[in-house]
CSV table of C-alpha atoms in Angstrom, one decimal:
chain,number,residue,atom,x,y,z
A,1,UNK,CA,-14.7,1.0,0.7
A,2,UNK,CA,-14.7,-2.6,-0.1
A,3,UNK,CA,-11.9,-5.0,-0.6
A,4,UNK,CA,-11.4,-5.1,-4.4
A,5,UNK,CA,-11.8,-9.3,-5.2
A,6,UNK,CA,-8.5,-11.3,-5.7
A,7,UNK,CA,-8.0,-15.0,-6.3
A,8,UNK,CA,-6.5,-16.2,-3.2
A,9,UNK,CA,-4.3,-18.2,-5.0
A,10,UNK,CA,-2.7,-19.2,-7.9
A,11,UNK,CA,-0.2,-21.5,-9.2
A,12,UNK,CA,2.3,-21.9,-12.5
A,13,UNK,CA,5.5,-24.1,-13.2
A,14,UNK,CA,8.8,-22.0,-14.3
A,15,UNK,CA,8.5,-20.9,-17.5
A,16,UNK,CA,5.1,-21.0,-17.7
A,17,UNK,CA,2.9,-17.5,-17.6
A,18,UNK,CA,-0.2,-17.3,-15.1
A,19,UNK,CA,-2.6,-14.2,-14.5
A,20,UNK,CA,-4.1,-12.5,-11.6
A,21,UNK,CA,-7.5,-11.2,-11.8
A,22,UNK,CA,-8.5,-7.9,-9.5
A,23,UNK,CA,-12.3,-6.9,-9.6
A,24,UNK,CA,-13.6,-3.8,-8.4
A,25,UNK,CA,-16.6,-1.7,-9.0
A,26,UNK,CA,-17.3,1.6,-11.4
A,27,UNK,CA,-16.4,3.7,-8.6
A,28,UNK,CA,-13.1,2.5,-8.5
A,29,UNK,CA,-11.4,0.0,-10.9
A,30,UNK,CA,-13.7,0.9,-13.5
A,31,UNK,CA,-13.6,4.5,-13.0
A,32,UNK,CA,-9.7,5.2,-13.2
A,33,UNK,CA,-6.8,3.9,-15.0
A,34,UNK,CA,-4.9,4.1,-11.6
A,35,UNK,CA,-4.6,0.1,-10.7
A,36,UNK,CA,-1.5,-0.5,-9.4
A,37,UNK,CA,0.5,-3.7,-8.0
A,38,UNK,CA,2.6,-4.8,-5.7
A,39,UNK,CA,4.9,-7.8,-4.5
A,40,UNK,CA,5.4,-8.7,-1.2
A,41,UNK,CA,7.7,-11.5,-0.1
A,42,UNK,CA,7.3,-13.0,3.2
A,43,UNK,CA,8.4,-10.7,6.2
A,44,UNK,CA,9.4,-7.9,3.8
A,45,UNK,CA,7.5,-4.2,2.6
A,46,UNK,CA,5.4,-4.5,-1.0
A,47,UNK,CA,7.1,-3.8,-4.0
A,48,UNK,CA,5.6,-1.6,-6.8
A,49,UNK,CA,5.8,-3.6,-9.8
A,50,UNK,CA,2.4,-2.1,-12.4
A,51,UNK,CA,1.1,1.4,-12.0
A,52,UNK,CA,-1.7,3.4,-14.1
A,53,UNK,CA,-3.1,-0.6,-15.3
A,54,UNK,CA,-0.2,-1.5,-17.3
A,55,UNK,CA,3.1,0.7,-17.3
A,56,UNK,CA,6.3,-1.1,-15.5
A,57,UNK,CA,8.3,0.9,-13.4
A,58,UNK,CA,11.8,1.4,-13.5
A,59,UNK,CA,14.0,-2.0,-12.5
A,60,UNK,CA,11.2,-3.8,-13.1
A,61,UNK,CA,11.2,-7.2,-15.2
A,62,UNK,CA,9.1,-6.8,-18.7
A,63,UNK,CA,8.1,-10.4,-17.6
A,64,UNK,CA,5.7,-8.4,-15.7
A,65,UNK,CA,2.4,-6.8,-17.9
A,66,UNK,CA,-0.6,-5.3,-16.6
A,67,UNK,CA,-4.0,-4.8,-18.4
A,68,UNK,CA,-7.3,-3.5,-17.3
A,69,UNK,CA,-11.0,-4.2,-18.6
A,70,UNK,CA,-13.9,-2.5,-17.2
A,71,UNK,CA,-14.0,-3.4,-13.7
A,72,UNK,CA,-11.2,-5.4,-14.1
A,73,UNK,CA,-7.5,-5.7,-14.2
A,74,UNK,CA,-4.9,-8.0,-14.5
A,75,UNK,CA,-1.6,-8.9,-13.8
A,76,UNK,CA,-0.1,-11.3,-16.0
A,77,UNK,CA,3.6,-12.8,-15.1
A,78,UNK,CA,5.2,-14.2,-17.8
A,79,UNK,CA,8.3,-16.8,-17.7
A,80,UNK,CA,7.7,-18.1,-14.5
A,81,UNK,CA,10.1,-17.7,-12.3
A,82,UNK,CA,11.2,-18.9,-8.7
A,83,UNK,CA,11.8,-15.6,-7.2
A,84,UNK,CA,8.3,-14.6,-8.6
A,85,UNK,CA,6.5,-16.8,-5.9
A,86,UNK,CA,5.2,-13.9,-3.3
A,87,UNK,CA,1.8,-12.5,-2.8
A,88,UNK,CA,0.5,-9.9,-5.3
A,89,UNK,CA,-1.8,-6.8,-4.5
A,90,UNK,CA,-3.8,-5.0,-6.5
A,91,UNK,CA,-4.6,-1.0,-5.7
A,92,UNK,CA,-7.3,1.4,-7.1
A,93,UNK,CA,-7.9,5.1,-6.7
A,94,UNK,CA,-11.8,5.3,-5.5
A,95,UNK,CA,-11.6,9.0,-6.1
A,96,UNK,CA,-12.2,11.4,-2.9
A,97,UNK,CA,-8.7,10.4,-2.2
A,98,UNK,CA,-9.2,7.4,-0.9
A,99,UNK,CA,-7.6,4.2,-2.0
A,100,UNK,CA,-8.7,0.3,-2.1
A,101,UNK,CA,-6.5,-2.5,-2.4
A,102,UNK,CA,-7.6,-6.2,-3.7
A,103,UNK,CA,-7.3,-9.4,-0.4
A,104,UNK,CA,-4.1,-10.6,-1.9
A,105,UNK,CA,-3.2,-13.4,-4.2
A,106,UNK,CA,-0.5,-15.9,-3.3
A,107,UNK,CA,1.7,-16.9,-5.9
A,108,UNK,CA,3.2,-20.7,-5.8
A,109,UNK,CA,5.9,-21.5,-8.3
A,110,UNK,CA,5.5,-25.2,-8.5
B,1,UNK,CA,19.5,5.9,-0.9
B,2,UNK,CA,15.6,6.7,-0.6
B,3,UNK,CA,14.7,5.4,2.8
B,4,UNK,CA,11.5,5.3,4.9
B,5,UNK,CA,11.9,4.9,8.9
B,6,UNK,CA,9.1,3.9,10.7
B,7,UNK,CA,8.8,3.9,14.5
B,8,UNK,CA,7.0,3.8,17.4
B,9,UNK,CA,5.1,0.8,17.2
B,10,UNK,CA,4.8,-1.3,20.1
B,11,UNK,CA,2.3,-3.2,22.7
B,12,UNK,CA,-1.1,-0.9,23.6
B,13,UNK,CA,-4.2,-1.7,25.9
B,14,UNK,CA,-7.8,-1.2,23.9
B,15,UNK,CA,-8.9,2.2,24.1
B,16,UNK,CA,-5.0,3.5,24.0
B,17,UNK,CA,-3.6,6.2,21.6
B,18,UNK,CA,0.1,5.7,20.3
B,19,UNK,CA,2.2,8.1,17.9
B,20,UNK,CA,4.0,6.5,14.9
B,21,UNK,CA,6.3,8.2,13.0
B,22,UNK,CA,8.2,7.7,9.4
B,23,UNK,CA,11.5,9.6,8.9
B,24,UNK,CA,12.2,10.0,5.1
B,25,UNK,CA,15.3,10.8,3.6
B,26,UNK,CA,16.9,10.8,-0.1
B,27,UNK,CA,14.1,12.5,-1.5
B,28,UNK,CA,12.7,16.1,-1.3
B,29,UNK,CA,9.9,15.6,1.3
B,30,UNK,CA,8.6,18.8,1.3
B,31,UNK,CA,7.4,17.6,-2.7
B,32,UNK,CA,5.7,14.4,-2.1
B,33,UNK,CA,2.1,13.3,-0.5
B,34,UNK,CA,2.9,10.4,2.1
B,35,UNK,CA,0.4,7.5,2.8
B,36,UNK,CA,0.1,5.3,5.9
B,37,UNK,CA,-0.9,1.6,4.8
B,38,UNK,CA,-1.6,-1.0,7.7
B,39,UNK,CA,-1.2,-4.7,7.2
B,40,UNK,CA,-3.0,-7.1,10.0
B,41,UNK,CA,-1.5,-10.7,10.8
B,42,UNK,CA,-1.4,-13.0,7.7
B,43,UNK,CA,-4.2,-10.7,6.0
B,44,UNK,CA,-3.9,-8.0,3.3
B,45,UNK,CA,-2.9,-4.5,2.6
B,46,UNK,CA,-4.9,-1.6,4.1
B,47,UNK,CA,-4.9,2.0,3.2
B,48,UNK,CA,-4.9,3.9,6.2
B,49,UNK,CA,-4.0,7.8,5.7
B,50,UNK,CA,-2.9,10.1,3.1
B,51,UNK,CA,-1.5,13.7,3.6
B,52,UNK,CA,-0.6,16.4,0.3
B,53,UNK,CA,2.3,17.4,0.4
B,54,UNK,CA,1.9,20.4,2.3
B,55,UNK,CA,-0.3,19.4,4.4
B,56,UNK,CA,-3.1,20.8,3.1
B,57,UNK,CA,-5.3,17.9,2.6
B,58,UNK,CA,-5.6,15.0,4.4
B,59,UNK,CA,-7.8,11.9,3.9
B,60,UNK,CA,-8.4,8.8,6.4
B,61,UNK,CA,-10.0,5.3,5.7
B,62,UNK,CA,-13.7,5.2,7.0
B,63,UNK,CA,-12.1,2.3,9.7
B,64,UNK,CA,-10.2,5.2,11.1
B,65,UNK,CA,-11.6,8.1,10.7
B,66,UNK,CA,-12.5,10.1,13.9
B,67,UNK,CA,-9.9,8.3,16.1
B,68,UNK,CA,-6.8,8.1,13.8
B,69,UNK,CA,-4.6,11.6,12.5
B,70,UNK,CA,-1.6,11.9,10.1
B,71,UNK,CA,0.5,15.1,10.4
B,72,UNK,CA,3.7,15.9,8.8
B,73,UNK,CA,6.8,18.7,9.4
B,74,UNK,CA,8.8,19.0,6.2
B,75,UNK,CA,11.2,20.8,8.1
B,76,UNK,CA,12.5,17.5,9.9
B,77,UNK,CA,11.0,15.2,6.9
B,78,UNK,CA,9.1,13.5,9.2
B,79,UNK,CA,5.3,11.6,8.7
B,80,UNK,CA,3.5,11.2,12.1
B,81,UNK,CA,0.3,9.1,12.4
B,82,UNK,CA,-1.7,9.7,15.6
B,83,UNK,CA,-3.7,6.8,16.9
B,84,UNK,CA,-6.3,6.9,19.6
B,85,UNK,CA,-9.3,4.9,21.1
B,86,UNK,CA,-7.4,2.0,19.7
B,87,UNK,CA,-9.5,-1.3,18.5
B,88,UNK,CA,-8.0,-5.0,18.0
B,89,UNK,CA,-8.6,-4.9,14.9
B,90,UNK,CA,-6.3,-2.2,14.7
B,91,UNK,CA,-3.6,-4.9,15.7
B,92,UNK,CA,-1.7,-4.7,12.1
B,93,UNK,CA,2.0,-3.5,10.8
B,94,UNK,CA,2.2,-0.3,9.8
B,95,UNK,CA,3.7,1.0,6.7
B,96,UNK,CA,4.6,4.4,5.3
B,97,UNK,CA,4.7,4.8,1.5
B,98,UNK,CA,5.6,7.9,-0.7
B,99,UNK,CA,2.8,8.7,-2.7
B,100,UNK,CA,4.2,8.2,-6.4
B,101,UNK,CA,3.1,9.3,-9.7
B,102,UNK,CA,-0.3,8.0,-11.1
B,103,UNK,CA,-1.9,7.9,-7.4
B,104,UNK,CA,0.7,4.9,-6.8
B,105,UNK,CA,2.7,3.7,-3.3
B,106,UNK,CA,6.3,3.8,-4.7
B,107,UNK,CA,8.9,3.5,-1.2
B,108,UNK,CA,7.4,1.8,1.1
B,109,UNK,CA,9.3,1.6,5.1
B,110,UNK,CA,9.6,-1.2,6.9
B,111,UNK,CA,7.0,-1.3,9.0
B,112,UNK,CA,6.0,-1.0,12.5
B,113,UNK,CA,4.1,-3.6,14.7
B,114,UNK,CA,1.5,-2.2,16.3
B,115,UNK,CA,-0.4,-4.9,18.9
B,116,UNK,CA,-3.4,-3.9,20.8
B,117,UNK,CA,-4.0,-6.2,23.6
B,118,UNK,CA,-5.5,-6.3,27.1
């Protein structure tokens, strides 16, 4: 059960749109169209913002997209916003039920 | 409200075992699968545990398995995870999340500090 692989870090002005990649393998990422992700603000408990690679939650901002190819997916933040800056996680099902979430990507809204 | 209740964290000498436990409320508990998720100091999420919910399957993270249990009674919504022969790099916050629709971690708790430390 490895790690899927984030950026650790990625950076946008307001307004502006940035994207956060989230590789996995074909066990997991490419396998199922279960990638979800979360924010998580410092001190605070993740936030579901994407589930099943690209559908938004309730409450959730549309400036938030998800997309998914092969072993792949995405998270793309449009609109840049101040509150936005947090660190982003991205989550697979690996089948067996067992899960895998991505190292992290910290978000700084310049 | 929809509210996740961790406890029993705390300070534990290598080789230890401690009992955490997540009370739920707002939500029917008996209906939901309920995940344990541990983050370690300034480093990422980790899925720990997973439970059906009725109990009926349960699933732990290779890091864990053989030394770490989750257990739940619906009839006092409450998500236990037992924790023993315990490892510094178990050192970590831990979280309990409701397992969502689409195999996701919708509520979340908290957390719990959990330090393991000679």
């Amino acid at each position: 059960q490895s790690a899927l692989t984030q950026p650790a870090s990625v950076s946008g002005s307001p307004g502006q749109s940035i994207t956060i990649s989230c590789t996995g393998t074909s066990s997991d990422v490419g396998s199922y169209n279960l990638v979800s992700w979360y924010q998580q603000h410092p001190g605070k408990a993740p936030k579901l913002m994407i589930c099943e690679v690209s559908k938004r939650p309730s409450g959730v901002s549309n400036r938030f997209s998800g997309s998914k190819s092969g072993n792949t997916a995405s998270l793309t933040i449009s609109g840049l916003q101040a509150e936005d800056e947090a660190d982003y996680y991205c989550c697979s099902y690996a089948g067996s039920t067992t899960w895998v979430f991505g190292g992290g990507t910290k978000l700084t809204v310049l | 409200q929809v509210q996740l209740v961790e406890s029993g964290g705390g300070v534990v000498q290598p080789g230890g075992s401690l009992r955490l436990s997540c009370a739920a409320s707002g939500f029917t508990f008996s209906s939901y699968g309920m995940h344990w998720v541990r983050q370690a100091p300034g480093k990422g999420l980790e899925w720990v545990a997973f439970i059906r919910y009725d109990g009926s399957n349960k699933k732990c993270a290779d890091s864990v398995k053989g030394r770490f249990t989750i257990s739940r009674d619906n009839s006092k919504n409450t998500l236990d995870l037992q924790m023993n022969s315990l490892r510094a790099e178990d050192t970590a916050v831990y979280y309990c999340a409701k397992a969502g629709e689409g195999y996701v971690f919708d509520i979340w708790g908290q957390g719990t500090m959990v330090t393991v430390s000679s």
